Coordinates of C-alpha atoms and ligand atoms in Angstrom, one line a residue:
X1 CA -14.4 3.7 -0.2
X2 CA -15.7 4.5 3.0
X3 CA -14.9 1.4 5.8
X4 CA -19.0 1.1 6.4
X5 CA -19.4 -0.2 3.0
X6 CA -18.9 -3.6 4.2
X7 CA -19.7 -3.7 7.4
X8 CA -23.7 -3.7 8.9
X9 CA -25.2 -4.7 12.2
X10 CA -27.4 -8.0 12.4
X11 CA -30.5 -8.8 14.5
X12 CA -28.4 -10.1 17.4
X13 CA -26.7 -6.6 17.4
X14 CA -23.2 -7.9 16.2
X15 CA -21.1 -6.2 13.8
X16 CA -21.0 -8.0 10.5
X17 CA -18.4 -7.8 7.6
X18 CA -18.9 -9.3 4.0
X19 CA -22.0 -10.8 5.3
X20 CA -20.5 -12.5 8.3
X21 CA -21.2 -12.1 11.7
X22 CA -17.8 -10.8 13.3
X23 CA -18.6 -12.4 16.9
X24 CA -19.0 -16.0 15.2
X25 CA -15.8 -15.2 13.4
X26 CA -13.7 -14.5 16.9
X27 CA -15.5 -17.9 18.2
X28 CA -14.4 -20.0 15.2
X29 CA -11.0 -18.7 14.5
X30 CA -9.9 -17.2 17.9
X31 CA -8.6 -13.4 18.0
X32 CA -6.5 -11.5 17.1
X33 CA -8.2 -12.2 13.9
X34 CA -7.7 -9.8 10.7
X35 CA -11.0 -10.2 8.5
X36 CA -10.8 -9.0 4.8
X37 CA -14.0 -8.3 2.7
X38 CA -13.3 -9.8 -0.6
X39 CA -16.3 -7.8 -2.5
X40 CA -14.7 -4.3 -1.4
X41 CA -11.2 -5.4 -2.7
X42 CA -12.2 -6.1 -5.9
X43 CA -14.8 -3.1 -6.1
X44 CA -11.6 -0.7 -5.5
X45 CA -9.6 -2.7 -8.3
X46 CA -12.8 -1.9 -10.5
X47 CA -13.4 1.6 -9.5
X48 CA -9.7 2.2 -10.3
X49 CA -9.8 0.5 -14.1
X50 CA -12.7 2.0 -14.9
X51 CA -11.5 5.5 -14.0
X52 CA -8.6 4.9 -16.2
X53 CA -10.9 3.9 -19.1
X54 CA -13.1 6.6 -18.4
X55 CA -10.8 9.7 -18.0
X56 CA -7.7 8.3 -19.9
X57 CA -9.3 6.2 -22.4
X58 CA -8.4 3.0 -21.2
X59 CA -4.3 3.7 -21.9
X60 CA -3.1 2.8 -18.7
X61 CA -3.0 0.0 -16.2
X62 CA -3.3 0.0 -12.3
X63 CA -0.7 -1.8 -10.3
X64 CA -1.6 -2.8 -6.6
X65 CA 1.4 -2.1 -4.2
X66 CA 1.7 -5.3 -2.1
X67 CA 3.5 -3.8 0.9
X68 CA 0.1 -2.9 1.8
X69 CA -1.0 -6.5 2.1
X70 CA 1.0 -9.4 0.4
X71 CA 0.1 -13.2 0.5
X72 CA -0.7 -15.6 -2.4
X73 CA -4.4 -15.2 -2.1
X74 CA -4.5 -11.4 -2.6
X75 CA -2.0 -11.6 -5.3
X76 CA -4.1 -14.4 -7.2
X77 CA -7.3 -11.8 -6.4
X78 CA -5.1 -9.2 -8.2
X79 CA -4.0 -11.1 -11.2
X80 CA -8.4 -12.1 -11.5
X81 CA -8.7 -8.3 -11.5
X82 CA -6.2 -7.7 -14.6
X83 CA -3.9 -5.7 -12.2
X84 CA 0.0 -5.3 -12.4
X85 CA 1.6 -5.6 -9.0
X86 CA 3.8 -3.5 -7.3
X87 CA 6.9 -5.7 -5.5
X88 CA 9.4 -4.1 -3.0
X89 CA 11.9 -7.0 -2.2
X90 CA 12.7 -10.5 -3.3
X91 CA 10.1 -11.9 -0.5
X92 CA 6.8 -10.3 -2.2
X93 CA 8.1 -11.1 -5.4
X94 CA 8.8 -14.6 -4.4
X95 CA 4.9 -14.6 -3.1
X96 CA 3.7 -13.2 -6.0
X97 CA 5.4 -16.0 -8.4
X98 CA 4.3 -18.4 -5.9
X99 CA 1.0 -17.4 -6.4
X100 CA 1.3 -17.7 -10.4
X101 CA 0.7 -14.3 -10.9
X102 CA 2.2 -13.3 -14.3
X103 CA 5.8 -12.1 -14.3
X104 CA 5.2 -9.6 -17.1
X105 CA 2.7 -7.6 -15.0
X106 CA 5.2 -7.2 -12.1
X107 CA 7.2 -3.8 -11.2
X108 CA 10.1 -4.2 -9.0
X109 CA 10.7 -1.2 -6.7
X110 CA 13.2 -0.4 -3.6
X111 CA 15.8 2.2 -3.1
X112 CA 18.5 -0.4 -2.3
X113 CA 17.7 -3.6 -4.2
X114 CA 20.6 -6.2 -3.8
X115 CA 22.3 -8.0 -6.2
X116 CA 20.5 -11.2 -5.6
X117 CA 17.1 -9.3 -5.8
X118 CA 18.3 -8.0 -9.3
X119 CA 19.2 -11.4 -10.7
X120 CA 16.2 -13.1 -9.3
X121 CA 14.1 -10.6 -10.6
X122 CA 15.6 -10.6 -14.4
X123 CA 15.5 -14.6 -13.9
X124 CA 11.8 -14.2 -13.2
X125 CA 11.4 -12.1 -16.7
X126 CA 9.4 -9.4 -14.5
X127 CA 7.9 -6.5 -16.4
X128 CA 9.3 -3.4 -15.2
X129 CA 12.3 -2.5 -13.0
X130 CA 11.9 1.0 -11.2
X131 CA 15.6 2.1 -10.8
X132 CA 16.4 4.3 -7.6
X133 CA 19.6 5.2 -8.7
X134 CA 23.0 4.9 -10.9
X135 CA 24.6 2.4 -8.6
X136 CA 21.2 0.2 -9.2
X137 CA 21.3 1.0 -13.1
X138 CA 24.9 -0.1 -13.5
X139 CA 24.6 -3.3 -11.7
X140 CA 21.5 -4.0 -13.7
X141 CA 22.7 -3.5 -16.9
X142 CA 25.5 -5.7 -16.1
X143 CA 23.5 -8.4 -14.6
X144 CA 21.0 -8.6 -17.6
X145 CA 24.3 -8.6 -20.1
X146 CA 25.5 -11.6 -18.2
X147 CA 22.3 -13.5 -18.6
X148 CA 21.8 -12.1 -22.5
X149 CA 18.7 -10.2 -21.4
X150 CA 17.4 -6.6 -22.0
X151 CA 15.9 -5.4 -18.5
X152 CA 12.5 -2.6 -19.3
X153 CA 13.3 0.1 -16.4
X154 CA 11.3 3.1 -15.3
X155 CA 13.3 5.7 -13.0
X156 CA 12.0 6.7 -9.8
X157 CA 11.8 10.5 -9.5
X158 CA 11.2 12.9 -7.0
X159 CA 9.4 15.7 -8.4
X160 CA 10.0 18.0 -5.7
X161 CA 6.5 18.2 -4.5
X162 CA 5.5 18.5 -0.9
X163 CA 2.7 16.5 0.0
X164 CA 1.0 17.0 3.5
X165 CA 1.1 13.8 5.3
X166 CA 3.1 12.4 8.1
X167 CA 7.0 13.1 7.5
X168 CA 7.6 9.4 7.7
X169 CA 5.5 8.7 4.8
X170 CA 6.4 11.8 2.8
X171 CA 8.2 10.8 -0.3
X172 CA 8.2 13.5 -3.1
X173 CA 10.4 16.3 -1.9
X174 CA 14.4 16.7 -2.3
X175 CA 15.5 15.5 1.1
X176 CA 14.1 11.7 0.4
X177 CA 16.1 8.5 0.4
X178 CA 14.0 7.4 -2.8
X179 CA 15.0 8.4 -6.4
X180 CA 16.8 11.1 -8.3
X181 CA 15.9 14.7 -7.9
X182 CA 14.4 16.6 -11.0
X183 CA 15.7 20.0 -9.9
X184 CA 19.3 19.1 -9.4
X185 CA 19.7 17.4 -12.8
X186 CA 20.2 14.1 -11.2
X187 CA 17.2 12.9 -13.0
X188 CA 18.3 14.0 -16.7
X189 CA 21.8 12.8 -16.2
X190 CA 20.8 9.1 -15.2
X191 CA 18.3 9.1 -18.0
X192 CA 21.3 10.0 -20.3
X193 CA 23.3 7.5 -18.4
X194 CA 20.7 4.7 -19.3
X195 CA 20.2 5.5 -22.9
X196 CA 24.0 4.6 -23.6
X197 CA 23.5 1.2 -21.8
X198 CA 22.8 -1.9 -23.9
X199 CA 21.0 -4.3 -21.7
X200 CA 18.2 -1.5 -20.2
X201 CA 15.6 -0.1 -22.2
X202 CA 13.9 3.1 -21.1
X203 CA 10.6 2.6 -20.9
X204 CA 9.0 5.2 -18.2
X205 CA 9.5 7.5 -15.1
X206 CA 7.7 7.4 -11.8
X207 CA 7.1 9.0 -9.0
X208 CA 5.4 8.4 -5.6
X209 CA 4.9 11.7 -3.4
X210 CA 3.8 10.0 0.0
X211 CA 1.1 8.1 1.2
X212 CA -2.4 9.0 3.0
X213 CA -2.7 12.0 0.8
X214 CA -6.1 13.9 0.9
X215 CA -5.5 16.7 -1.7
X216 CA -5.6 16.5 -5.3
X217 CA -3.1 19.4 -5.7
X218 CA 0.0 17.9 -5.0
X219 CA -0.7 14.9 -7.5
X220 CA -1.8 17.3 -10.2
X221 CA 1.6 19.4 -9.6
X222 CA 3.7 16.1 -9.7
X223 CA 2.1 14.8 -13.1
X224 CA 2.7 18.2 -14.6
X225 CA 6.5 18.3 -13.8
X226 CA 6.8 14.6 -14.9
X227 CA 5.2 15.5 -18.4
X228 CA 7.6 18.6 -18.4
X229 CA 10.5 16.5 -17.7
X230 CA 9.6 13.9 -20.0
X231 CA 9.5 16.5 -22.9
X232 CA 12.7 18.0 -21.7
X233 CA 14.0 14.4 -22.1
X234 CA 12.9 14.5 -25.9
X235 CA 14.5 17.6 -26.7
X236 CA 17.6 17.0 -25.2
X237 CA 17.9 13.3 -26.1
X238 CA 15.6 13.1 -29.1
X239 CA 14.3 9.8 -27.0
X240 CA 10.6 9.7 -26.5
X241 CA 9.7 8.0 -22.8
X242 CA 6.2 6.2 -23.1
X243 CA 5.3 5.4 -19.5
X244 CA 4.4 7.6 -16.5
X245 CA 3.9 6.1 -13.4
X246 CA 1.9 8.2 -11.0
X247 CA 2.5 6.3 -7.8
X248 CA 0.2 5.6 -5.1
X249 CA -0.6 7.8 -2.0
X250 CA -4.5 8.0 -1.9
X251 CA -5.9 8.5 1.7
X252 CA -8.9 6.4 2.9
X253 CA -11.0 7.2 5.9
X254 CA -10.2 5.8 9.4
X255 CA -12.2 7.9 11.5
X256 CA -15.0 10.6 10.2
X257 CA -12.5 13.2 10.4
X258 CA -11.0 11.9 6.9
X259 CA -12.3 13.2 3.8
X260 CA -11.1 10.6 1.3
X261 CA -10.6 11.2 -2.5
X262 CA -12.6 9.5 -4.7
X263 CA -10.5 8.1 -7.3
X264 CA -12.6 9.0 -10.4
X265 CA -12.0 12.8 -9.1
X266 CA -8.2 12.0 -8.7
X267 CA -8.2 10.4 -12.3
X268 CA -10.4 13.0 -13.6
X269 CA -8.2 15.9 -12.6
X270 CA -4.7 14.3 -13.2
X271 CA -5.8 13.1 -17.1
X272 CA -6.8 16.9 -18.0
X273 CA -3.5 18.1 -16.4
X274 CA -1.5 15.2 -18.2
X275 CA -3.4 15.9 -21.5
X276 CA -3.2 19.5 -21.4
X277 CA 0.5 19.1 -20.4
X278 CA 1.3 17.1 -23.4
X279 CA -0.5 19.4 -26.0
X280 CA 1.2 22.5 -24.7
X281 CA 4.5 20.8 -25.1
X282 CA 3.6 18.6 -28.2
X283 CA 4.5 15.5 -26.3
X284 CA 2.7 12.2 -27.1
X285 CA 0.0 11.4 -24.1
X286 CA 2.3 8.2 -22.1
X287 CA 0.9 5.1 -21.1
X288 CA -0.5 5.7 -17.6
X289 CA 0.4 3.5 -14.5
X290 CA -0.9 4.1 -11.0
X291 CA 0.2 2.2 -7.9
X292 CA -2.5 2.5 -5.2
X293 CA -2.1 0.2 -2.1
X294 CA -3.5 1.3 0.9
X295 CA -7.1 2.2 -1.1
X296 CA -7.1 -1.0 -2.4
X297 CA -7.3 -3.0 0.7
X298 CA -7.4 -0.3 3.7
X299 CA -11.2 0.0 3.8
X300 CA -12.1 -3.7 3.4
X301 CA -10.3 -5.2 6.4
X302 CA -10.8 -4.8 10.0
X303 CA -9.0 -6.6 12.9
X304 CA -10.8 -8.2 15.7
X305 CA -9.6 -8.2 19.4
X306 CA -10.9 -10.1 23.1
X307 CA -11.1 -7.4 25.5
X308 CA -9.1 -8.3 28.8
X309 CA -8.5 -6.0 31.7
X310 CA -10.2 -2.9 31.9
X311 CA -8.6 -0.3 34.0
X312 CA -10.2 3.0 35.0
X313 CA -7.9 5.5 36.5
X314 CA -9.6 8.0 38.1
X315 CA -9.7 11.4 36.5
X316 CA -7.3 10.5 34.2
X317 CA -8.6 7.6 32.0
X318 CA -9.7 3.8 30.9
X319 CA -7.5 1.8 29.4
X320 CA -9.1 -1.0 27.7
X321 CA -6.6 -4.2 27.2
X322 CA -6.7 -6.3 24.0
X323 CA -5.2 -9.6 23.1
X324 CA -2.9 -7.9 20.4
X325 CA -1.5 -4.5 19.8
X326 CA 1.7 -3.1 18.4
X327 CA 2.8 -6.4 17.1
X328 CA -0.4 -6.8 14.8
X329 CA -0.8 -3.1 14.1
X330 CA 2.1 -0.8 14.7
X331 CA 0.7 2.4 13.2
X332 CA -0.3 4.4 16.2
X333 CA 2.7 3.7 17.8
X334 CA 5.0 4.8 14.7
X335 CA 2.5 7.6 13.0
X336 CA 0.1 8.3 15.8
X337 CA -2.5 7.0 13.4
X338 CA -6.3 7.0 14.4
X339 CA -8.9 4.1 14.1
X340 CA -12.3 3.5 14.8
X341 CA -13.2 0.9 17.4
X342 CA -16.8 -0.8 17.8
X343 CA -17.3 -3.6 20.5
X344 CA -18.8 -6.2 17.9
X345 CA -21.0 -8.0 20.3
X346 CA -22.5 -4.3 20.9
X347 CA -22.5 -3.0 18.0
X348 CA -26.0 -1.5 17.9
X349 CA -25.6 0.1 21.1
X350 CA -24.6 4.0 21.4
X351 CA -20.9 4.7 21.6
X352 CA -21.1 6.0 25.6
X353 CA -17.6 5.0 26.7
X354 CA -14.3 6.5 25.6
X355 CA -11.1 4.4 26.1
X356 CA -7.5 4.1 25.2
X357 CA -7.2 0.8 23.6
X358 CA -3.7 -0.7 25.2
X359 CA -2.0 -3.8 23.5
X360 CA -0.4 -6.4 25.5
X361 CA 3.4 -5.6 24.7
X362 CA 5.8 -4.6 27.2
X363 CA 6.0 -1.3 25.9
X364 CA 3.7 2.2 27.4
X365 CA 3.4 3.2 23.6
X366 CA 1.7 -0.2 22.8
X367 CA -1.6 1.6 22.1
X368 CA -3.9 1.5 19.2
X369 CA -5.5 4.7 19.9
X370 CA -6.5 7.1 22.9
X371 CA -9.7 8.6 23.7
X372 CA -11.7 6.2 21.3
X373 CA -15.4 6.6 21.6
X374 CA -16.7 3.2 21.7
X375 CA -19.7 1.2 23.0
X376 CA -19.1 0.3 26.6
X377 CA -16.8 -2.5 26.5
X378 CA -16.2 -5.3 29.4
X379 CA -13.6 -7.9 29.6
X380 CA -14.3 -10.9 27.1
X381 CA -16.2 -8.4 24.9
X382 CA -15.0 -8.7 21.0
X383 CA -13.6 -5.6 20.0
X384 CA -13.3 -4.5 16.4
X385 CA -10.8 -1.8 15.1
X386 CA -11.7 -0.9 11.8
X387 CA -9.9 0.1 8.6
X388 CA -6.9 -2.2 9.2
X389 CA -6.8 -3.7 5.7
X390 CA -3.7 -2.2 4.7
X391 CA -0.1 -2.1 6.7
X392 CA -1.3 -3.9 9.6
X393 CA -0.8 -7.5 8.5
X394 CA 2.3 -6.8 6.3
X395 CA 4.2 -4.7 9.1
X396 CA 2.9 -6.9 11.7
X397 CA 6.0 -8.7 13.9
X398 CA 6.7 -11.2 16.5
X399 CA 7.6 -8.6 19.3
X400 CA 7.1 -10.6 22.6
X401 CA 7.0 -13.8 20.7
X402 CA 3.4 -13.1 20.1
X403 CA 2.4 -15.0 17.0
X404 CA 1.0 -13.0 14.1
X405 CA -2.6 -13.6 13.8
X406 CA -4.6 -15.9 11.0
X407 CA -6.2 -13.7 8.0
X408 CA -9.8 -14.8 6.9
X409 CA -11.2 -13.6 3.6
X410 CA -15.0 -13.0 3.6
X411 CA -17.3 -12.6 1.1
X412 CA -21.5 -12.7 0.8
X413 CA -21.7 -14.4 4.3
X414 CA -18.9 -17.2 3.6
X415 CA -15.8 -16.9 5.0
X416 CA -12.2 -18.9 4.5
X417 CA -8.6 -18.5 5.8
X418 CA -6.3 -17.0 3.3
X419 CA -3.4 -16.9 6.1
X420 CA -3.1 -19.6 8.8
X421 CA -2.4 -18.2 12.4
X422 CA 1.4 -18.5 13.4
X423 CA 1.9 -21.6 16.0
X424 CA 4.6 -21.5 18.5
X425 CA 6.4 -23.9 16.7
X426 CA 6.4 -21.4 14.0
X427 CA 7.9 -19.0 16.5
X428 CA 10.9 -21.4 17.0
X429 CA 11.4 -22.9 13.7
X430 CA 14.8 -21.1 13.0
X431 CA 15.9 -21.2 16.2
X432 CA 19.1 -23.5 17.0
Ligands
LLP501 N1 4.2 2.9 -4.8 C1 5.2 3.1 -4.2 C2 6.7 3.5 -4.8 C3 5.5 3.6 -2.6 O1 6.4 3.2 -2.1 C4 3.9 3.2 -1.9 C5 4.0 3.1 -0.5 C6 3.2 3.0 -2.6 C7 3.0 3.1 -4.3 C8 1.5 2.7 -2.6 O2 0.8 3.7 -1.6 P1 -0.3 3.9 -0.9 O3 -1.5 3.8 -1.9 O4 -0.7 2.6 -0.1 O5 -0.2 4.9 -0.1 N2 3.7 2.1 6.4 C9 3.1 3.4 6.0 C10 2.4 3.8 4.4 C11 3.8 3.6 3.7 C12 3.8 3.7 2.3 C13 5.3 3.3 1.5 N3 4.8 3.3 0.1 C14 1.5 3.0 7.0 O6 1.0 2.6 7.4 O7 0.7 4.4 6.6

């Protein structure tokens, strides 16, 4: 989805999201403020579900990767959209359970789950553990034994596919901390190990090759390698693995330079590869799982800030400082991610200015972007940074003791707070 689908400009020349005036939202709730459009989030869920129905004859499930944005309300929305949920820590699991999310549709990821996390997830009767390594496998089996349970598991496999994305968010290659490798025989070994254990049931295999990926080929190649592996497991052990989880990673448009994938073209292509590989290898078509995070929430979110000092350094650049920064959006500091910015109260004007958006933290690298085209911005303006729905709130921090902003959900002209703004009391609540 493109960011512009939930955005508009009203008669006052103000930017709108989900039919709400962003200048009014900033006035009512203060800045910085995350705003998320519910219809856009739901539309993304529908479009994934429909593409599985259309191209894979409904034999599959889409799990929302909650690391992209996790709070109780988004879990409730995912439940009502019949999505599964990918959690990666006891905190995400707790949030989902607190929201009443059905445990049987929860998949638990992570490369280093603690004993406590494994026990908590077993007690909560979650649907699937995506086991990362032998150490985890053995502990899970023994905890399940102690509790008299059998845990459904899948394995995180590195299919040896190199996706072209930032190296910090690339995960499919052999040199990755996640999962077991195909080409070294490690994956086959762990599968054989699992088949000997009493308290785990091997349901699936999983791969996730990276994030913010724009090409289809790495996904196709990963799908093919995974089916080949499943067929090889059948040949060597006689055991049929039923589920194939191809992870997430679909890129979204942050700026006009990005050409986002359409989910249906992804499903169409990948379904063909899966079906053909299955036919060729006489392997039954698996139940397909996908785990998108960014592409469910990313484009439907924006962040509103108030512009403060504007500093023009002649012949060098103009800094426009905003009242947030790397604490609410660390993505430029971490990955040099580019964003589009709009002066929300001048959204009908042309972008005649170029600025470096600076945060208010004590770090020179605390920027939200450099050389960003924007409407002429002056102190007191409301600045909107677009496509911040994913990996912004969820990666926010209290650095410099800044309070995390509130999250407001908008839909058809109505708005509601779904996460309260942190208060100064919140900042000291654990201090003794
Ligand atoms: N499944 C697994 C196992 C994952 O590790 C991830 C993301 C996803 C699914 C969802 O991927 P998505 O569809 O959102 O690309 N903080 C980084 C992104 C890290 C992604 C981590 N894993 C960023 O801000 O770009």
